[in-house]
Amino acid sequence: MEGPVVSASTGVMNSLLAKLSALVEGQYGLLEGTKCDITFLRNELSSMTALLEKLATAEKLDTQVKVWRDNIRELSYDIEDCIDIFMHKLNRGDPQAGFAKNIIDQIKKLWSRYQIANQIQELKARVIEESERWLRYKCDESIAVAGKIEIDPRLPALYVEAEKLVGINGPIQVIEWLMKDDSTQQLKVVSIVGFGGLGKTTLANQVYNKIKGQFDCTAFVPVSRSPVIKKILRDLLAELGSKTSASDDERQLINELREYLQDKRYLIIVDDIWSTTAWEFVKSALPENNLHSRIITTTRHSDVAKSCCSSYEGYIHNIQPLSDQDSTMLFYKRVFQSQRPCPPHLEEVSLAIIQKCHGLPLAINTVASLLANKSEAIDQWEQVRDSMVSGLNSLVRDILLLSYYDLPYHLKSCFLYLSIFPEDCKIKRDKLIWRWIAEGFIPDVMGQTLDQTGDNYFNDLINRSLIQPIDIAYDGMARACRIHDMVLDLIISLCTEQNFVTIVDGQVYKCSTNKIRRLSLLSGFLENDVLQNIMNKCAHVRSLIRFRVVDKEAPHLPIFHSLRVLVLRCTCDLGNQHIKYIGSSLQLKYLEIGCPSITELPNRIGDLQYLQTLDIHGSKIRKLPPTIGNLKNLVRLLVDFHLELPDEIGDLQALHMLSHAYSYDSLKFWEQLRRLTNLRVLLIRLHDSNELDYHGNGKYQQALESSLTVLGKCGLQSLEIDSNDYSTNKLMDLLCYNAPFLRKLCNQSYISRLPHGMQSLVNLAHLDIRITRIKHEDLCILGAIPTLLYAMLTSLEAPTERLSIGRQQFYNLREFIFRSYGEGGLRMVTEQEAMPKVRSLHLSFRAKETESKIGFEFRFVHLTNLEHLRATIDCYMATRSRVEAAEAAIRNTASIHPGHPALQIERCREYKTVEDENAKEMRLQDDIIYKEVVRQEHARKRKCCEDLLPY
């Protein structure tokens, strides 16, 4: 495997050496002597690169060596910037230009050759100076090289074990106090307080997961050291299930929260509160509604904990370090397999290491992760023991530093790059990897794509306990991560020392003499003159990230010749005029825009020949310029359904992902789409049938089916179809036999029947499909797909028969979701050896009784690996006894299950429940209303070009 193009340890040396070789070996018409100078630079820098890689494995370096290393790293950036500009000038030119224009271009290129000759002379002098300095100060004598480690393959089980052992008795104590019976129904608050790294958030999360099923609505929101109150209030609204508010007014957001929660029993976790002021803001949005609601807060400060409990019936839980016994259990389970004891020769050194961790779960888990990847040679363990010092704060930092030093140098860059994100930020896996690729952190590995290598890097950081996995899906993959605030502090300090990333957070910017290489603007309080001063220092910036909310006009973005990554995600007044020079950032590879005031991209966007990712999902941009077709290296295009794609979309021959696409000129769009033969991921919205006449509908369907057939045969792996009422029956038939590579299929359009050919999709792992009425036969067809891991099945009408899942069906399924929107009961059972690997089962159905008198029957006793059973009961117009019967059937099947899965039952629209004596009259009235609604819906929406389908 070749090294990464860019790394924190070697700068851009690998990329630079390749470019220097291209200059020497290519036909660039360099002036006499310049080629020799470039050859000297290449050879000298090649030796320096080997030395930098050696220094990257050293734990401690002499100050003089650090200075030399940093100088060489900065020098590599400067040389590459110079080479990039020169090569662009020489490659620029219009082959169809006239004679006069060609003469002018030749003169410009000649002048560029003179310019680079002078610049190369200056850079050569700097390289010679640094080479002489290394020899003069005899830096070789001060290098101490550390060993390397292997990757731990046992992460998932070990991570779960670590969480279970944090605060062993904490959840029991907190739950007993929260849920104990008393005569009042007033709001209760538990505040968990303790030092950083003791596991406060983990404890709160354990309690949250155990009791959340007993509440009407729940939320888990972090506050952090620099809270943005508007964001916290919006996050609360979103997690509680309310409609996301567009208001920027804190008072209105608070009023919306209070109104939404007033008649609900709620459970809310407010994590990581640093000040009483922040708590007062959050508290003002949470009404004391006397419905047995509960709040859990976590904080490092006892005064904040007292403030949280002062206004309510409160309990302060002082979380304590682990006991010696629990610390030893946690350490051994992380280092060794659970069945295997500690080798006798390591017992003494193990106990010494555990003692130095002082019962801190974070410290224990971090040092254990480090040792899990080392051999059982006692000298390596003693080296770790001797490297640890006493004291809590310095201890954890030193332990984290040990893990950082132990990272391969290619992973250090990926790890340090995480500093660009705000505290407590949810970092999406895919976008993070795309930025790593754009920065050059991911090398080419034979037999793997760059995305696959990035996935491995992401998993490796989880494995080393340096990032926390979240949103873990059915396949065991974490879709996102977070960074512990203590780890983030360490990363930021390392980035500052190495001038890897410049973080601007707070109200003051401390000016540095270093050139800004990567900039993350997290502050919303800087004055415009300060922001403009920062922008003026960004001539060599490679990543520019802007988060946070500001209420003032921002300065214009200048021309960035070295920029690789640009992210604009803020609600400031960044407008179209601020990005008018973006087309001049010719090295740009990743562009993400989400500012509401930016409504269009400049025409020169087509000049970005290296652009790989264009993400404007969530923006207000309505149209892409035709020059988008010039982006020959664009791999990912993420837009919104409201955006109009140009006809030139078919010119994007490298496109791998097209997300949230919708065409206003449907036939031309499908003609262009079929040209994208490298497309692997497609999320698309279809036209509604009432938008086209009968003749147009037929042409549209023909173009749609033809294009998706071509894409399916060319290797399409993921297809998501968003549609209100367009018939996709025939399309589903075609996909079964013309898309053999599909791994993910989601169809939001109801189909009247399930194709028997679904069994031909032998690579399908993820299925989300809607059927007018699901039958037993449909389950037999789907159950025979051998690769299926996730299945969400939605039935518009309630099944009229007992649904039985037979032996060996859904053999590899991990998660099963079944939703029925029709009135009536639900009967579903599994036979022995059915769904043997399913871990999560979610049923959603209506409880209202119909004339068919279908009841509720559930039997899942044979699901040997079932861990989570969830039921959502729609109570609309159902009698209370009917709802209780449905809930009793679910509880009964959970109680007799030998594995005792975690049970969660939710009642929705319970306020629409009717009393039993009024049920008959209400049912007659409701049937009349329902039939009229169905008649109108059928007349308005259901007539499609093939057949009539209920909606």
PDB file of C-alpha atoms in Angstrom, residues 246-457:
ATOM      1  CA  ALA A 246     -38.530  27.660  11.353  1.00  0.00           C
ATOM      2  CA  SER A 247     -38.485  30.378  13.995  1.00  0.00           C
ATOM      3  CA  ASP A 248     -35.252  32.041  15.090  1.00  0.00           C
ATOM      4  CA  ASP A 249     -36.879  33.594  18.129  1.00  0.00           C
ATOM      5  CA  GLU A 250     -35.949  31.842  21.385  1.00  0.00           C
ATOM      6  CA  ARG A 251     -39.148  32.933  23.127  1.00  0.00           C
ATOM      7  CA  GLN A 252     -41.333  31.472  20.371  1.00  0.00           C
ATOM      8  CA  LEU A 253     -39.366  28.197  20.404  1.00  0.00           C
ATOM      9  CA  ILE A 254     -39.820  27.961  24.184  1.00  0.00           C
ATOM     10  CA  ASN A 255     -43.559  28.604  23.846  1.00  0.00           C
ATOM     11  CA  GLU A 256     -43.849  25.909  21.160  1.00  0.00           C
ATOM     12  CA  LEU A 257     -42.075  23.400  23.387  1.00  0.00           C
ATOM     13  CA  ARG A 258     -44.228  24.195  26.419  1.00  0.00           C
ATOM     14  CA  GLU A 259     -47.419  23.933  24.365  1.00  0.00           C
ATOM     15  CA  TYR A 260     -46.351  20.591  22.852  1.00  0.00           C
ATOM     16  CA  LEU A 261     -45.368  19.057  26.215  1.00  0.00           C
ATOM     17  CA  GLN A 262     -48.235  20.447  28.278  1.00  0.00           C
ATOM     18  CA  ASP A 263     -50.444  17.338  28.001  1.00  0.00           C
ATOM     19  CA  LYS A 264     -47.733  14.681  27.621  1.00  0.00           C
ATOM     20  CA  ARG A 265     -45.731  12.537  29.985  1.00  0.00           C
ATOM     21  CA  TYR A 266     -42.169  13.167  28.868  1.00  0.00           C
ATOM     22  CA  LEU A 267     -38.648  11.911  29.578  1.00  0.00           C
ATOM     23  CA  ILE A 268     -35.826  14.264  28.625  1.00  0.00           C
ATOM     24  CA  ILE A 269     -32.071  13.834  29.047  1.00  0.00           C
ATOM     25  CA  VAL A 270     -30.150  17.124  29.089  1.00  0.00           C
ATOM     26  CA  ASP A 271     -26.527  16.069  28.712  1.00  0.00           C
ATOM     27  CA  ASP A 272     -23.292  17.914  29.532  1.00  0.00           C
ATOM     28  CA  ILE A 273     -24.522  21.152  31.128  1.00  0.00           C
ATOM     29  CA  TRP A 274     -21.653  23.516  31.985  1.00  0.00           C
ATOM     30  CA  SER A 275     -23.480  26.519  33.495  1.00  0.00           C
ATOM     31  CA  THR A 276     -26.587  27.390  35.471  1.00  0.00           C
ATOM     32  CA  THR A 277     -27.481  29.938  32.796  1.00  0.00           C
ATOM     33  CA  ALA A 278     -27.713  27.240  30.153  1.00  0.00           C
ATOM     34  CA  TRP A 279     -29.895  25.133  32.450  1.00  0.00           C
ATOM     35  CA  GLU A 280     -32.260  28.048  33.125  1.00  0.00           C
ATOM     36  CA  PHE A 281     -32.860  28.437  29.384  1.00  0.00           C
ATOM     37  CA  VAL A 282     -33.620  24.747  28.936  1.00  0.00           C
ATOM     38  CA  LYS A 283     -35.729  24.557  32.098  1.00  0.00           C
ATOM     39  CA  SER A 284     -37.953  27.403  30.916  1.00  0.00           C
ATOM     40  CA  ALA A 285     -39.084  25.216  27.984  1.00  0.00           C
ATOM     41  CA  LEU A 286     -40.063  22.202  30.132  1.00  0.00           C
ATOM     42  CA  PRO A 287     -43.477  22.592  31.822  1.00  0.00           C
ATOM     43  CA  GLU A 288     -44.307  21.060  35.193  1.00  0.00           C
ATOM     44  CA  ASN A 289     -47.498  19.375  34.008  1.00  0.00           C
ATOM     45  CA  ASN A 290     -48.114  16.892  36.850  1.00  0.00           C
ATOM     46  CA  LEU A 291     -48.123  13.903  34.505  1.00  0.00           C
ATOM     47  CA  HIS A 292     -45.255  11.992  36.120  1.00  0.00           C
ATOM     48  CA  SER A 293     -42.682  13.442  33.705  1.00  0.00           C
ATOM     49  CA  ARG A 294     -38.940  12.970  34.310  1.00  0.00           C
ATOM     50  CA  ILE A 295     -35.742  14.896  33.517  1.00  0.00           C
ATOM     51  CA  ILE A 296     -32.164  13.594  33.803  1.00  0.00           C
ATOM     52  CA  THR A 297     -29.229  16.005  33.572  1.00  0.00           C
ATOM     53  CA  THR A 298     -25.482  15.396  33.531  1.00  0.00           C
ATOM     54  CA  THR A 299     -22.820  17.897  34.536  1.00  0.00           C
ATOM     55  CA  ARG A 300     -19.286  18.155  35.879  1.00  0.00           C
ATOM     56  CA  HIS A 301     -20.211  20.955  38.294  1.00  0.00           C
ATOM     57  CA  SER A 302     -22.001  20.421  41.591  1.00  0.00           C
ATOM     58  CA  ASP A 303     -23.497  23.940  41.573  1.00  0.00           C
ATOM     59  CA  VAL A 304     -25.163  23.176  38.254  1.00  0.00           C
ATOM     60  CA  ALA A 305     -26.497  19.895  39.674  1.00  0.00           C
ATOM     61  CA  LYS A 306     -27.961  21.743  42.659  1.00  0.00           C
ATOM     62  CA  SER A 307     -29.562  24.293  40.345  1.00  0.00           C
ATOM     63  CA  CYS A 308     -31.157  21.506  38.283  1.00  0.00           C
ATOM     64  CA  CYS A 309     -32.791  19.996  41.366  1.00  0.00           C
ATOM     65  CA  SER A 310     -33.655  23.189  43.250  1.00  0.00           C
ATOM     66  CA  SER A 311     -36.996  23.950  41.564  1.00  0.00           C
ATOM     67  CA  TYR A 312     -38.359  20.388  41.509  1.00  0.00           C
ATOM     68  CA  GLU A 313     -38.332  17.206  43.531  1.00  0.00           C
ATOM     69  CA  GLY A 314     -34.739  16.332  42.778  1.00  0.00           C
ATOM     70  CA  TYR A 315     -32.034  13.789  43.441  1.00  0.00           C
ATOM     71  CA  ILE A 316     -28.304  14.395  42.888  1.00  0.00           C
ATOM     72  CA  HIS A 317     -26.470  11.230  41.919  1.00  0.00           C
ATOM     73  CA  ASN A 318     -22.745  11.604  42.528  1.00  0.00           C
ATOM     74  CA  ILE A 319     -21.171   9.154  40.148  1.00  0.00           C
ATOM     75  CA  GLN A 320     -18.116   7.501  41.616  1.00  0.00           C
ATOM     76  CA  PRO A 321     -15.031   5.936  40.056  1.00  0.00           C
ATOM     77  CA  LEU A 322     -15.224   2.193  39.535  1.00  0.00           C
ATOM     78  CA  SER A 323     -14.215  -0.058  42.377  1.00  0.00           C
ATOM     79  CA  ASP A 324     -10.994  -2.047  42.088  1.00  0.00           C
ATOM     80  CA  GLN A 325     -13.010  -5.154  41.239  1.00  0.00           C
ATOM     81  CA  ASP A 326     -15.088  -3.454  38.522  1.00  0.00           C
ATOM     82  CA  SER A 327     -12.010  -1.691  37.141  1.00  0.00           C
ATOM     83  CA  THR A 328     -10.236  -5.024  36.829  1.00  0.00           C
ATOM     84  CA  MET A 329     -13.251  -6.635  35.143  1.00  0.00           C
ATOM     85  CA  LEU A 330     -13.526  -3.798  32.631  1.00  0.00           C
ATOM     86  CA  PHE A 331      -9.796  -3.826  31.900  1.00  0.00           C
ATOM     87  CA  TYR A 332      -9.536  -7.617  31.410  1.00  0.00           C
ATOM     88  CA  LYS A 333     -12.676  -7.854  29.248  1.00  0.00           C
ATOM     89  CA  ARG A 334     -11.260  -5.158  26.973  1.00  0.00           C
ATOM     90  CA  VAL A 335      -7.739  -6.592  26.726  1.00  0.00           C
ATOM     91  CA  PHE A 336      -8.506 -10.321  26.727  1.00  0.00           C
ATOM     92  CA  GLN A 337     -11.386 -12.419  25.507  1.00  0.00           C
ATOM     93  CA  SER A 338     -14.039 -12.813  28.183  1.00  0.00           C
ATOM     94  CA  GLN A 339     -13.362 -16.554  28.537  1.00  0.00           C
ATOM     95  CA  ARG A 340      -9.631 -16.062  28.931  1.00  0.00           C
ATOM     96  CA  PRO A 341      -7.908 -15.058  32.202  1.00  0.00           C
ATOM     97  CA  CYS A 342      -4.953 -12.722  32.467  1.00  0.00           C
ATOM     98  CA  PRO A 343      -1.634 -14.543  31.862  1.00  0.00           C
ATOM     99  CA  PRO A 344       0.247 -14.944  35.177  1.00  0.00           C
ATOM    100  CA  HIS A 345       3.303 -13.017  34.005  1.00  0.00           C
ATOM    101  CA  LEU A 346       1.153  -9.948  33.273  1.00  0.00           C
ATOM    102  CA  GLU A 347      -0.906  -9.886  36.473  1.00  0.00           C
ATOM    103  CA  GLU A 348       1.424  -7.610  38.456  1.00  0.00           C
ATOM    104  CA  VAL A 349       1.925  -5.044  35.672  1.00  0.00           C
ATOM    105  CA  SER A 350      -1.816  -5.142  34.870  1.00  0.00           C
ATOM    106  CA  LEU A 351      -2.746  -4.265  38.437  1.00  0.00           C
ATOM    107  CA  ALA A 352      -0.220  -1.429  38.424  1.00  0.00           C
ATOM    108  CA  ILE A 353      -1.746  -0.002  35.231  1.00  0.00           C
ATOM    109  CA  ILE A 354      -5.283  -0.367  36.630  1.00  0.00           C
ATOM    110  CA  GLN A 355      -4.271   1.439  39.812  1.00  0.00           C
ATOM    111  CA  LYS A 356      -2.963   4.380  37.815  1.00  0.00           C
ATOM    112  CA  CYS A 357      -6.343   4.712  36.084  1.00  0.00           C
ATOM    113  CA  HIS A 358      -8.037   5.616  39.407  1.00  0.00           C
ATOM    114  CA  GLY A 359     -11.325   3.946  38.405  1.00  0.00           C
ATOM    115  CA  LEU A 360     -11.942   6.231  35.419  1.00  0.00           C
ATOM    116  CA  PRO A 361     -13.841   4.186  32.770  1.00  0.00           C
ATOM    117  CA  LEU A 362     -12.500   6.412  29.988  1.00  0.00           C
ATOM    118  CA  ALA A 363      -8.912   5.937  31.142  1.00  0.00           C
ATOM    119  CA  ILE A 364      -9.349   2.178  31.635  1.00  0.00           C
ATOM    120  CA  ASN A 365     -11.011   1.646  28.282  1.00  0.00           C
ATOM    121  CA  THR A 366      -8.444   3.773  26.455  1.00  0.00           C
ATOM    122  CA  VAL A 367      -5.336   2.129  27.882  1.00  0.00           C
ATOM    123  CA  ALA A 368      -6.929  -1.317  27.561  1.00  0.00           C
ATOM    124  CA  SER A 369      -7.665  -0.619  23.886  1.00  0.00           C
ATOM    125  CA  LEU A 370      -4.002   0.233  23.444  1.00  0.00           C
ATOM    126  CA  LEU A 371      -2.782  -2.939  25.129  1.00  0.00           C
ATOM    127  CA  ALA A 372      -5.305  -5.140  23.297  1.00  0.00           C
ATOM    128  CA  ASN A 373      -3.349  -4.469  20.128  1.00  0.00           C
ATOM    129  CA  LYS A 374       0.060  -5.254  21.594  1.00  0.00           C
ATOM    130  CA  SER A 375       1.766  -8.561  22.169  1.00  0.00           C
ATOM    131  CA  GLU A 376       1.912 -10.158  25.619  1.00  0.00           C
ATOM    132  CA  ALA A 377       5.590  -9.359  25.989  1.00  0.00           C
ATOM    133  CA  ILE A 378       5.979  -7.945  29.487  1.00  0.00           C
ATOM    134  CA  ASP A 379       8.441  -5.257  28.401  1.00  0.00           C
ATOM    135  CA  GLN A 380       5.790  -3.596  26.192  1.00  0.00           C
ATOM    136  CA  TRP A 381       3.303  -3.555  29.060  1.00  0.00           C
ATOM    137  CA  GLU A 382       5.917  -2.162  31.440  1.00  0.00           C
ATOM    138  CA  GLN A 383       6.665   0.570  28.926  1.00  0.00           C
ATOM    139  CA  VAL A 384       2.986   1.596  28.971  1.00  0.00           C
ATOM    140  CA  ARG A 385       2.941   1.487  32.791  1.00  0.00           C
ATOM    141  CA  ASP A 386       6.048   3.649  33.064  1.00  0.00           C
ATOM    142  CA  SER A 387       4.634   6.181  30.588  1.00  0.00           C
ATOM    143  CA  MET A 388       1.599   6.840  32.806  1.00  0.00           C
ATOM    144  CA  VAL A 389       1.758   9.566  35.452  1.00  0.00           C
ATOM    145  CA  SER A 390      -0.363  10.290  38.503  1.00  0.00           C
ATOM    146  CA  GLY A 391      -3.115  12.885  38.563  1.00  0.00           C
ATOM    147  CA  LEU A 392      -6.526  12.686  36.972  1.00  0.00           C
ATOM    148  CA  ASN A 393      -6.541  15.337  34.196  1.00  0.00           C
ATOM    149  CA  SER A 394      -2.941  14.794  33.164  1.00  0.00           C
ATOM    150  CA  LEU A 395      -3.451  11.045  33.431  1.00  0.00           C
ATOM    151  CA  VAL A 396      -6.261  10.889  30.892  1.00  0.00           C
ATOM    152  CA  ARG A 397      -4.416  13.229  28.544  1.00  0.00           C
ATOM    153  CA  ASP A 398      -1.284  11.118  28.772  1.00  0.00           C
ATOM    154  CA  ILE A 399      -3.268   7.947  28.167  1.00  0.00           C
ATOM    155  CA  LEU A 400      -4.962   9.495  25.150  1.00  0.00           C
ATOM    156  CA  LEU A 401      -1.564  10.659  23.923  1.00  0.00           C
ATOM    157  CA  LEU A 402      -0.322   7.094  24.159  1.00  0.00           C
ATOM    158  CA  SER A 403      -3.107   6.037  21.817  1.00  0.00           C
ATOM    159  CA  TYR A 404      -2.344   8.937  19.496  1.00  0.00           C
ATOM    160  CA  TYR A 405       1.355   8.069  19.336  1.00  0.00           C
ATOM    161  CA  ASP A 406       0.395   4.484  18.593  1.00  0.00           C
ATOM    162  CA  LEU A 407      -1.668   5.438  15.531  1.00  0.00           C
ATOM    163  CA  PRO A 408      -0.154   4.682  12.113  1.00  0.00           C
ATOM    164  CA  TYR A 409       0.870   7.995  10.588  1.00  0.00           C
ATOM    165  CA  HIS A 410      -1.832   7.769   7.912  1.00  0.00           C
ATOM    166  CA  LEU A 411      -4.512   7.533  10.642  1.00  0.00           C
ATOM    167  CA  LYS A 412      -3.177  10.524  12.580  1.00  0.00           C
ATOM    168  CA  SER A 413      -4.298  12.900   9.837  1.00  0.00           C
ATOM    169  CA  CYS A 414      -7.835  11.448   9.816  1.00  0.00           C
ATOM    170  CA  PHE A 415      -7.984  11.638  13.617  1.00  0.00           C
ATOM    171  CA  LEU A 416      -6.748  15.236  13.853  1.00  0.00           C
ATOM    172  CA  TYR A 417      -9.159  16.328  11.119  1.00  0.00           C
ATOM    173  CA  LEU A 418     -12.039  15.654  13.535  1.00  0.00           C
ATOM    174  CA  SER A 419     -11.118  18.901  15.316  1.00  0.00           C
ATOM    175  CA  ILE A 420     -13.001  20.873  12.631  1.00  0.00           C
ATOM    176  CA  PHE A 421     -16.358  19.760  14.084  1.00  0.00           C
ATOM    177  CA  PRO A 422     -18.115  21.540  16.972  1.00  0.00           C
ATOM    178  CA  GLU A 423     -18.325  19.930  20.377  1.00  0.00           C
ATOM    179  CA  ASP A 424     -21.041  17.261  20.688  1.00  0.00           C
ATOM    180  CA  CYS A 425     -21.523  17.334  16.919  1.00  0.00           C
ATOM    181  CA  LYS A 426     -22.969  14.266  15.229  1.00  0.00           C
ATOM    182  CA  ILE A 427     -20.404  13.470  12.542  1.00  0.00           C
ATOM    183  CA  LYS A 428     -21.832  11.535   9.598  1.00  0.00           C
ATOM    184  CA  ARG A 429     -19.611   8.712   8.480  1.00  0.00           C
ATOM    185  CA  ASP A 430     -20.024   9.126   4.712  1.00  0.00           C
ATOM    186  CA  LYS A 431     -19.394  12.868   4.617  1.00  0.00           C
ATOM    187  CA  LEU A 432     -16.366  12.545   6.870  1.00  0.00           C
ATOM    188  CA  ILE A 433     -14.831   9.920   4.590  1.00  0.00           C
ATOM    189  CA  TRP A 434     -15.541  12.044   1.494  1.00  0.00           C
ATOM    190  CA  ARG A 435     -13.641  14.932   3.086  1.00  0.00           C
ATOM    191  CA  TRP A 436     -10.742  12.648   4.014  1.00  0.00           C
ATOM    192  CA  ILE A 437     -10.580  11.598   0.365  1.00  0.00           C
ATOM    193  CA  ALA A 438     -10.698  15.205  -0.860  1.00  0.00           C
ATOM    194  CA  GLU A 439      -7.867  16.157   1.504  1.00  0.00           C
ATOM    195  CA  GLY A 440      -5.731  13.279   0.257  1.00  0.00           C
ATOM    196  CA  PHE A 441      -5.658  11.384   3.568  1.00  0.00           C
ATOM    197  CA  ILE A 442      -6.830   8.107   1.968  1.00  0.00           C
ATOM    198  CA  PRO A 443      -4.259   6.221  -0.147  1.00  0.00           C
ATOM    199  CA  ASP A 444      -4.950   3.857  -3.024  1.00  0.00           C
ATOM    200  CA  VAL A 445      -5.127   0.249  -1.807  1.00  0.00           C
ATOM    201  CA  MET A 446      -5.155  -2.574  -4.314  1.00  0.00           C
ATOM    202  CA  GLY A 447      -8.528  -4.305  -4.435  1.00  0.00           C
ATOM    203  CA  GLN A 448     -10.350  -1.532  -2.514  1.00  0.00           C
ATOM    204  CA  THR A 449     -12.080   1.699  -3.440  1.00  0.00           C
ATOM    205  CA  LEU A 450     -11.146   4.885  -1.594  1.00  0.00           C
ATOM    206  CA  ASP A 451     -14.516   4.741   0.202  1.00  0.00           C
ATOM    207  CA  GLN A 452     -13.838   1.195   1.424  1.00  0.00           C
ATOM    208  CA  THR A 453     -10.408   2.194   2.718  1.00  0.00           C
ATOM    209  CA  GLY A 454     -12.028   5.178   4.447  1.00  0.00           C
ATOM    210  CA  ASP A 455     -14.547   2.820   6.073  1.00  0.00           C
ATOM    211  CA  ASN A 456     -11.656   0.783   7.448  1.00  0.00           C
ATOM    212  CA  TYR A 457     -10.017   3.918   8.850  1.00  0.00           C
TER     213      TYR A 457
END
